[in-house]
Short mmCIF file of C-alpha atoms and ligand atoms in Angstrom, two decimals:
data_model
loop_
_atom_site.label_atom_id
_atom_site.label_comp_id
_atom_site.label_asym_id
_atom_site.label_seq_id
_atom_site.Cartn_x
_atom_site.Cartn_y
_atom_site.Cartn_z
CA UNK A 1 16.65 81.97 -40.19
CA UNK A 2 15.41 82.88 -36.33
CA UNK A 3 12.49 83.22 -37.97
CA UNK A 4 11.64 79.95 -39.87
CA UNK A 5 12.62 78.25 -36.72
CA UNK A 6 10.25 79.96 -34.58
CA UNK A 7 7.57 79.23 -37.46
CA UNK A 8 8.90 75.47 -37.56
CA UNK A 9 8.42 74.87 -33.51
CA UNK A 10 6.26 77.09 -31.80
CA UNK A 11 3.48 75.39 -33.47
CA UNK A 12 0.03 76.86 -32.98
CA UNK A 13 -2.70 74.01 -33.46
CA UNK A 14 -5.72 75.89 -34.21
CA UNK A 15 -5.29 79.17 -36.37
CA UNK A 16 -7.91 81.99 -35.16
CA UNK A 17 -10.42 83.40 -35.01
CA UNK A 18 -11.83 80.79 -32.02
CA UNK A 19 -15.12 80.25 -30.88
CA UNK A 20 -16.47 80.23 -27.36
CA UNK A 21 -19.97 80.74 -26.07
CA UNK A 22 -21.60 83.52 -24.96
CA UNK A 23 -20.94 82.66 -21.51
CA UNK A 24 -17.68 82.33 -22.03
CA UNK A 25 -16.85 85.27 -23.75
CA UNK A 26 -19.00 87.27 -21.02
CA UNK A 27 -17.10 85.75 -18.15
CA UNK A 28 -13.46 86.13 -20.06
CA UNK A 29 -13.71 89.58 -20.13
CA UNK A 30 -14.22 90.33 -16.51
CA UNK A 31 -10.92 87.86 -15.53
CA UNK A 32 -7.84 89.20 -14.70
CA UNK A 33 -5.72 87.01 -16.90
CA UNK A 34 -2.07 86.03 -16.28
CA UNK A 35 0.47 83.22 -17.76
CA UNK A 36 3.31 82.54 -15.82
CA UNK A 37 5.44 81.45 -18.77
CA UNK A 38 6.23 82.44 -22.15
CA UNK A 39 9.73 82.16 -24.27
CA UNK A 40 8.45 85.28 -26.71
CA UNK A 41 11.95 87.42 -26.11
CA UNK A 42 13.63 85.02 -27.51
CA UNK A 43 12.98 85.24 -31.01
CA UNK A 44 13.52 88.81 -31.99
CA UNK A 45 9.96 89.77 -32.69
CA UNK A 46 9.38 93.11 -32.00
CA UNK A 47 6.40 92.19 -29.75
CA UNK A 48 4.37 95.69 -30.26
CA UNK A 49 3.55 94.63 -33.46
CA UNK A 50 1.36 92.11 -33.99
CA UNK A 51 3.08 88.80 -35.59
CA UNK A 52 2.05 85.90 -37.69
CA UNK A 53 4.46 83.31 -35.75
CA UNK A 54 4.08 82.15 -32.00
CA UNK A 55 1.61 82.97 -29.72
CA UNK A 56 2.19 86.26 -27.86
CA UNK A 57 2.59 89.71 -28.64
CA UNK A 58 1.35 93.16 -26.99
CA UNK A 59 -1.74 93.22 -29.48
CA UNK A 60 -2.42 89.30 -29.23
CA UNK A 61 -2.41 89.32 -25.12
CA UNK A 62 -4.69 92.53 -25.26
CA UNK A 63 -7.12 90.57 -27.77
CA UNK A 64 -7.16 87.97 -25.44
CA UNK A 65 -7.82 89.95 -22.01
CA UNK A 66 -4.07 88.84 -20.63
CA UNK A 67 -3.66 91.24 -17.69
CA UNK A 68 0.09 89.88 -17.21
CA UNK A 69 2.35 87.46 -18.86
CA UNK A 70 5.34 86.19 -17.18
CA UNK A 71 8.49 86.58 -19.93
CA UNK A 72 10.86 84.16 -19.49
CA UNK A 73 14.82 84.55 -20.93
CA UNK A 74 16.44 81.12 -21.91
CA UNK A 75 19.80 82.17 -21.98
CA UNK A 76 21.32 77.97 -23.08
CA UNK A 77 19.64 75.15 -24.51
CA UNK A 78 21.08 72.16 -25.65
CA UNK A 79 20.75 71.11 -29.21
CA UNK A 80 18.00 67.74 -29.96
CA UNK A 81 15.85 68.55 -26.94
CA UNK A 82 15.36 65.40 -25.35
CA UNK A 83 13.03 64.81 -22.30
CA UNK A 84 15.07 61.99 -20.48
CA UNK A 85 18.60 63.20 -20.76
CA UNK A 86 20.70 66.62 -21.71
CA UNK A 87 23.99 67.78 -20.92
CA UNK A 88 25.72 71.28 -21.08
CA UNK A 89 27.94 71.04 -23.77
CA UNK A 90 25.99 72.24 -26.97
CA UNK A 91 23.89 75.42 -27.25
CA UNK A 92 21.21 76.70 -29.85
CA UNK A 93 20.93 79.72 -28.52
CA UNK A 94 24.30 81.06 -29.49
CA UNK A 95 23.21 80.45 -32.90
CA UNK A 96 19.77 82.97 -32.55
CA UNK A 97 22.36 85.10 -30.61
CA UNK A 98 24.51 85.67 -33.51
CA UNK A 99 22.10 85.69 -35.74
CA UNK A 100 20.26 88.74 -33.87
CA UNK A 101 22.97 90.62 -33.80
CA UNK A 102 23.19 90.31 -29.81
CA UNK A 103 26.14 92.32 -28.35
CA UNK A 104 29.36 90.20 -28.40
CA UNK A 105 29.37 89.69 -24.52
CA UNK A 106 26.36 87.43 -25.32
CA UNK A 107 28.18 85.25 -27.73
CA UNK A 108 30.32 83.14 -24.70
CA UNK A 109 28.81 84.43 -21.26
CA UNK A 110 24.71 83.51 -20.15
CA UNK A 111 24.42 86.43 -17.84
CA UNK A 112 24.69 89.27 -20.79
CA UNK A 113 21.99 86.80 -22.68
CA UNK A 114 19.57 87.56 -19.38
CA UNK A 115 20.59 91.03 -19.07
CA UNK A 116 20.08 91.95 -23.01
CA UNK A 117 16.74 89.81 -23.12
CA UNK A 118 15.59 92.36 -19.98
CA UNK A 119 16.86 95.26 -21.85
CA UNK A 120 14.81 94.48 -24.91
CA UNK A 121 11.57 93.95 -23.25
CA UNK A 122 12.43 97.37 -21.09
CA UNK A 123 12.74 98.75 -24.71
CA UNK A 124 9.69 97.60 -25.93
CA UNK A 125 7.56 98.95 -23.11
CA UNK A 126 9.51 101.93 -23.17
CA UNK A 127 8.38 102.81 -26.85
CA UNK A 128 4.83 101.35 -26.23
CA UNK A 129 2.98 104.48 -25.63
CA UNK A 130 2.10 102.85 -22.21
CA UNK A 131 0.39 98.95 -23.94
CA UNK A 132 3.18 97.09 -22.17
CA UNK A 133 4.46 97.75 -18.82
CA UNK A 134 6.84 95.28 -17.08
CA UNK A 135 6.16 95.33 -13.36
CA UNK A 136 9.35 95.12 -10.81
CA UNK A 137 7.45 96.27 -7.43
CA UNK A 138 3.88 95.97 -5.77
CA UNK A 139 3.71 99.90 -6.54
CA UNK A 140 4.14 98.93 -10.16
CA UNK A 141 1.54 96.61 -10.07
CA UNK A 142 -0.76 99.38 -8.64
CA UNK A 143 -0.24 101.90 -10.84
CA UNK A 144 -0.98 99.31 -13.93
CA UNK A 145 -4.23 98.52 -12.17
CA UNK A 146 -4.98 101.84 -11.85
CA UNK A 147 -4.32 102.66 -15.45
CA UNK A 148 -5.83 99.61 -16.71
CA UNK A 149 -9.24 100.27 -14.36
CA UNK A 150 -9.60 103.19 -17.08
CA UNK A 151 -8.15 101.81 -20.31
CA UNK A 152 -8.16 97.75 -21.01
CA UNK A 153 -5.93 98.12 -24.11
CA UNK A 154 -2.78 97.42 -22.10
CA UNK A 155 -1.17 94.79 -20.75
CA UNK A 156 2.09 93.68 -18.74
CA UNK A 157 4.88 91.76 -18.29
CA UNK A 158 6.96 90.18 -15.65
CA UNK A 159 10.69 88.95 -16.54
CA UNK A 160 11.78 85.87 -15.59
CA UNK A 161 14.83 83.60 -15.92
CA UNK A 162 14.49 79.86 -17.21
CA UNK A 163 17.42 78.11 -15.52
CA UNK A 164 20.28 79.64 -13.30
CA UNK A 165 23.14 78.87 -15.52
CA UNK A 166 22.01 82.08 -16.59
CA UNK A 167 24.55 83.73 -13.40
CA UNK A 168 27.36 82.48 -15.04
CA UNK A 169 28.17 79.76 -11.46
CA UNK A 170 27.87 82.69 -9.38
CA UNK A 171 25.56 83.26 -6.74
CA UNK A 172 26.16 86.24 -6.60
CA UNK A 173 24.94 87.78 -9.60
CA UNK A 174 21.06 87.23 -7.98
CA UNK A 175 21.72 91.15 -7.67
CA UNK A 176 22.36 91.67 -10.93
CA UNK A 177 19.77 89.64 -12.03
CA UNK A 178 16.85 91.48 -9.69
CA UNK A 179 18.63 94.73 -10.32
CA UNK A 180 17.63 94.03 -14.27
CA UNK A 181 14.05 93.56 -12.99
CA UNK A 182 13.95 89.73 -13.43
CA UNK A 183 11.61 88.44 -10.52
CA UNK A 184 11.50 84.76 -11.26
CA UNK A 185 13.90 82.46 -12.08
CA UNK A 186 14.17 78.19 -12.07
CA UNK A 187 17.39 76.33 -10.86
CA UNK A 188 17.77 74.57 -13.75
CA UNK A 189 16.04 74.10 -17.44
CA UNK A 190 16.69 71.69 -19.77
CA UNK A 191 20.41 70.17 -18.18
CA UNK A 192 22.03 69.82 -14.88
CA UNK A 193 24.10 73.04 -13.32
CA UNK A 194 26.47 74.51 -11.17
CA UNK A 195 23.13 75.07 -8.79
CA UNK A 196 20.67 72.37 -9.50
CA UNK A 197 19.74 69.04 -11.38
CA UNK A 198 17.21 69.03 -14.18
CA UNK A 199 14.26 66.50 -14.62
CA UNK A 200 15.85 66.30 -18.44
CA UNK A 201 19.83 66.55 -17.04
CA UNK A 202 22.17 63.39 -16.92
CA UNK A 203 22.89 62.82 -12.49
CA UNK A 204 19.30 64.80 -12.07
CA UNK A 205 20.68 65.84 -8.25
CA UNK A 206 19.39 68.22 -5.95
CA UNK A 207 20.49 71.84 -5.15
CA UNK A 208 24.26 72.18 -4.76
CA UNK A 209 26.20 74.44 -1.83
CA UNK A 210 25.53 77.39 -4.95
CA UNK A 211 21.95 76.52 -5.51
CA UNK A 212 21.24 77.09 -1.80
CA UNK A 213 23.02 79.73 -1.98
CA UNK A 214 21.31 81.29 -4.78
CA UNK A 215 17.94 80.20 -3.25
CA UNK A 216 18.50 82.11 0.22
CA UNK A 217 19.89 84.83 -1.67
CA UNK A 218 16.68 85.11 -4.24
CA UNK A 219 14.41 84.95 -1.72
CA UNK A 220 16.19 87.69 0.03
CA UNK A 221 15.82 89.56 -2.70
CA UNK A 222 11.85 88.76 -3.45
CA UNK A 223 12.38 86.42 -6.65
CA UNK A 224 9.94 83.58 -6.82
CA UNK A 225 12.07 80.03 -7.05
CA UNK A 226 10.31 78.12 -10.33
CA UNK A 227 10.69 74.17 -9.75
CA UNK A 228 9.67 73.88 -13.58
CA UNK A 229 12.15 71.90 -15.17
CA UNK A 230 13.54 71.03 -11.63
CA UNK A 231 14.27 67.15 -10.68
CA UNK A 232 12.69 65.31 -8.20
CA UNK A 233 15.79 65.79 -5.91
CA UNK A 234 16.48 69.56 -7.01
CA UNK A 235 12.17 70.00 -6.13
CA UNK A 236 12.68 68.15 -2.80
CA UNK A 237 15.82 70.53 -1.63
CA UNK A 238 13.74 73.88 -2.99
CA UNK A 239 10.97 72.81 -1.28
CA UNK A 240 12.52 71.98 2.33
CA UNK A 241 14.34 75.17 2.89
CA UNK A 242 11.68 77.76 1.11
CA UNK A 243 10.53 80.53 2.86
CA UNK A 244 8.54 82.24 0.85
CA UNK A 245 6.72 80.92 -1.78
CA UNK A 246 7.44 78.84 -4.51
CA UNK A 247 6.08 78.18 -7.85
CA UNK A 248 5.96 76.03 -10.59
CA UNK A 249 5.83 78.18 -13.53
CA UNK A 250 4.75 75.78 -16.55
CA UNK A 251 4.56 72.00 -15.24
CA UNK A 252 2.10 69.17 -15.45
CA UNK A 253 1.29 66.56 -12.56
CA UNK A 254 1.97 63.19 -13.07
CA UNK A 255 -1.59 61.85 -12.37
CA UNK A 256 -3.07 63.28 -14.93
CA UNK A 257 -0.13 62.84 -17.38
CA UNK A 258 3.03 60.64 -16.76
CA UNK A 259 6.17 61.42 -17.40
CA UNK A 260 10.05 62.83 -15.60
CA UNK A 261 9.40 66.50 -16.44
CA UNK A 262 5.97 66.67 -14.38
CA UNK A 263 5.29 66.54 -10.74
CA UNK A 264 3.95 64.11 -8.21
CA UNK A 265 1.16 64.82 -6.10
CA UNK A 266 3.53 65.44 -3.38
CA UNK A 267 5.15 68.04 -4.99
CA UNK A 268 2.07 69.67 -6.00
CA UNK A 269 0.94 69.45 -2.55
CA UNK A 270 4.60 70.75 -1.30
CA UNK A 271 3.98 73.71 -3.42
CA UNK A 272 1.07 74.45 -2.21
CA UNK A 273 2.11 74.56 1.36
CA UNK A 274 4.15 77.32 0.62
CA UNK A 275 1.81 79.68 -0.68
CA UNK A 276 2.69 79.30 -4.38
CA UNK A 277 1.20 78.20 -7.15
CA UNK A 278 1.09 75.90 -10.23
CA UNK A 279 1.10 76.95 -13.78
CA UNK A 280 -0.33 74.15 -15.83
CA UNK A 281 1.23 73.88 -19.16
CA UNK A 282 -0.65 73.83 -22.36
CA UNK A 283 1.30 71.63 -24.55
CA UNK A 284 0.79 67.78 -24.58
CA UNK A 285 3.01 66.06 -22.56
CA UNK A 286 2.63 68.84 -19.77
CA UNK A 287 -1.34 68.54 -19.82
CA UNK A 288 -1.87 65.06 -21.64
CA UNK A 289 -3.44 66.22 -24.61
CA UNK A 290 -3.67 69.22 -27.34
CA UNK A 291 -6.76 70.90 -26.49
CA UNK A 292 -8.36 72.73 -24.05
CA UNK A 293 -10.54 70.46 -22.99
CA UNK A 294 -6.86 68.06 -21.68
CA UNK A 295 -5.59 71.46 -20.25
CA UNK A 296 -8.67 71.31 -18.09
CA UNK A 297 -8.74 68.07 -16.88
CA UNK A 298 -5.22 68.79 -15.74
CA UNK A 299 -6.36 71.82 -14.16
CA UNK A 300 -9.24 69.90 -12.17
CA UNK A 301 -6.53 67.29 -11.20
CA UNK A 302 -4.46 69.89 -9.97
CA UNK A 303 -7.20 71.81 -7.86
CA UNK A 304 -8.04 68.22 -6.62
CA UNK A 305 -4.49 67.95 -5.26
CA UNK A 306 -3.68 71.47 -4.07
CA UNK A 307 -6.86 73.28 -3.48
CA UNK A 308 -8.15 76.36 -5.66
CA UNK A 309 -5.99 78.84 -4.52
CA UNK A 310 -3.14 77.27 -5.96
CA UNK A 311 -3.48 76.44 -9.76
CA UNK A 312 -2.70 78.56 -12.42
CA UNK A 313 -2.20 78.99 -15.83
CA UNK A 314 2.06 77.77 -17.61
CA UNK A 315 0.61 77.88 -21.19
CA UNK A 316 4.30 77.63 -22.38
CA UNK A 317 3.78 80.05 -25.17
CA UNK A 318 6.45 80.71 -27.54
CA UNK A 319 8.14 77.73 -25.89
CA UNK A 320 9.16 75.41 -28.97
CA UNK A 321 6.11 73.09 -28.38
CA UNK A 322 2.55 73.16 -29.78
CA UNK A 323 -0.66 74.44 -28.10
CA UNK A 324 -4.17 74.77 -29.05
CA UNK A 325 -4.45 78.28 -29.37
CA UNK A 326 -2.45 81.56 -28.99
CA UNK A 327 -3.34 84.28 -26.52
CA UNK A 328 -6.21 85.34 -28.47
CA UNK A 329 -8.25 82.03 -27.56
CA UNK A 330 -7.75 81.85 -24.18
CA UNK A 331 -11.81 82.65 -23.74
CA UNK A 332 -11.62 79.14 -25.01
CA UNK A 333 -9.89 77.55 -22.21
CA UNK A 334 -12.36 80.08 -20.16
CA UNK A 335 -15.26 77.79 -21.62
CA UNK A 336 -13.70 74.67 -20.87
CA UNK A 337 -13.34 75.57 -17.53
CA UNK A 338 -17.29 76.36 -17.20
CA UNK A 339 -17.54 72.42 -19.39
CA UNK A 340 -15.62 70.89 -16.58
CA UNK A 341 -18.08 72.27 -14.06
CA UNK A 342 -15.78 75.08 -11.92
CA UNK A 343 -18.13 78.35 -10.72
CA UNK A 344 -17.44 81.81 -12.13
CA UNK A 345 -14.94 82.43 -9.18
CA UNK A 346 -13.02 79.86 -9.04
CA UNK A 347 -12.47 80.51 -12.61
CA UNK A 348 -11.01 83.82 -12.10
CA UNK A 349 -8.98 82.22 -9.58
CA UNK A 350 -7.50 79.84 -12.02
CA UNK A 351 -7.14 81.95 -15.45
CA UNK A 352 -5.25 84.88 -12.96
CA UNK A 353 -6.77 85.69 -9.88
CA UNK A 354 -4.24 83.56 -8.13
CA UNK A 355 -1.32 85.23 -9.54
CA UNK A 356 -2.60 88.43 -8.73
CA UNK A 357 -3.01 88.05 -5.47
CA UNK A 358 1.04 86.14 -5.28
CA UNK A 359 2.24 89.37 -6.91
CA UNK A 360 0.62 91.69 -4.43
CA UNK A 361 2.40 89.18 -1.59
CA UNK A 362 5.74 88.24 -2.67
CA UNK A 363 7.18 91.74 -5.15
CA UNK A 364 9.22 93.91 -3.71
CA UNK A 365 7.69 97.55 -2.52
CA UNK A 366 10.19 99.19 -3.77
CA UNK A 367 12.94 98.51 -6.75
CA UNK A 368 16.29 97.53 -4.89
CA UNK A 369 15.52 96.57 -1.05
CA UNK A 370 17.51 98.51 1.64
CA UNK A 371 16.99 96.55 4.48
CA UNK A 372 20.30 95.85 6.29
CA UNK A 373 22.66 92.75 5.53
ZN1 ZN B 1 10.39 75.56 -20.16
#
């Protein structure tokens, strides 16, 4: 069942193998590569092995030179998506929840969906013989560079949390959250919470008492705030009282391709100022088409807006929606890149460079912070 609906909407346009040019291909495998959003734990595929459905898996992101991908846990989603208007009050995942096998806690409660979703990716890398490690600290990230200097057959991970229903209305649980490893998490995905509207909810408001709450207390704990999904009231509160930076994890921009779940220019810029950066999705109303070639216009609208050293890639993988390729092709989004006229560097700054260097400012040193209060 879990399965034929993965197969039915994570839809993969363009089966491989894909073609790129030399140049391309030359260029791709000297990038650091990193995606700042895929669903892939959500649909019981034991990700070591490589799959026929989706787009990601350990063996697919080494084939396609992904350094990092950001693994995001949907813990609610409302049945018939719509992009205008959800509420709270039905839930598909339940339903893949049950049909796992997830531990009872899951079957009422959001917060055992996050923390089983980190425990199976923690289980995964444990029994990887080292191909996936998921990073929690800047010493983490280190020590993977280190390994991966020497051996480019691995990859990694980084667990994030799509929508903050996930803490179950209470701030609080941030801890719980970070102490599972999670480093990322949105206010809201695809309906309005107890801590922030979504673009897609019903009132689409702005951060409640609890969503400022849970934003001092996640940057206080080094989690990067996500404004995908956010609305324009939830993105303006985020924005005004962020410290540290913020991101936008998968998102379009609404000049390059209208519509209520991307951003303005203003919020694009907003982003920027903080030091964060802006995954551009992959599917086609995040980038305004389905190929690379629309994922790169997007990305040359969004380095118009908010400079080079804050664009990235939100492919989206996994994610219910269809993209060009899976994360073997990415050399071809490489060569669309060089089409649309960007330099070698700023290339690497684009397909992960940026990330990188986010990482190495905003993770923790060390596992659980000690610093007083
Ligand atoms: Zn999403």
């Amino acid at each position: 069942m879990v399965g034929r609906t993965e197969a039915r909407l994570c839809v993969t346009a363009a089966a491989p193998p894909y073609h790129a040019s030399d140049r391309a291909r030359s260029l791709h495998e000297r990038l650091w590569v990193a995606d700042l959003h895929a669903d892939s734990l959500l649909w019981g595929r034991d990700l070591l092995k490589k799959g026929s459905r989706g787009q990601v898996d350990v063996p697919r992101l080494i084939e396609g030179n992904v350094a990092l991908q950001v693994l995001a846990a949907t813990t609610q989603s409302p049945r018939h998506l719509d992009l205008e208007r959800n509420d709270h009050r039905t839930d598909d995942v339940v339903l893949l929840a049950i049909a796992q096998g997830w531990p009872p806690a899951t079957w009422r409660r959001l917060l055992p969906r996050a923390l089983h979703l980190a425990a199976r990716a923690d289980a995964m890398a444990a029994r990887s013989d080292g191909r996936l490690q998921i990073l929690r600290t800047t010493a983490d990230l280190a020590a993977y560079e280190a390994r991966r200097a020497e051996n480019r057959a691995i990859t990694a991970g980084l667990l994030a949390i799509e929508g903050a229903h996930a803490l179950d209305r209470d701030p609080a649980n941030v801890d719980v959250v970070a102490d599972a490893g999670y480093r990322m998490m949105s206010p809201s995905h695809f309906f309005d919470n107890a801590f922030g509207g979504s673009a897609h909810g019903v009132t689409k408001g702005g951060l409640t008492d609890l969503g400022r709450e849970m934003v001092a207390r996640m940057e206080a704990r080094s989690m990067l705030v996500d404004i995908a999904h956010a609305s324009p009231a939830t993105v303006d509160d985020v924005l005004a009282m962020a410290r540290r930076p913020v991101v936008a994890s998968h998102t379009g921009l609404r000049g390059a391709c209208d519509n209520t779940r991307n951003l303005t220019d203003a919020h694009a810029r907003g982003v920027a100022e903080t030091g964060g950066v802006l995954g551009i999705g992959f599917w086609p109303t995040a980038c305004g088409g389905d190929d690379a070639t629309a994922i790169a216009q997007s990305i040359r609208y969004a380095v118009d807006i908010a400079g080079i050293e804050h664009v990235a890639l939100g492919s989206d993988f996994d994610g219910a929606v269809t993209v060009p390729f899976d994360a073997t092709g990415l050399v071809v989004l490489t060569d669309a890149l060089i089409d649309s006229g960007f330099g070698d560097d700023d290339i690497a700054k684009i397909m992960g460079g940026n990330v990188r260097r986010l990482l190495l400012d905003v993770l923790p040193d060390r596992p659980r912070s000690t610093a007083t209060g």
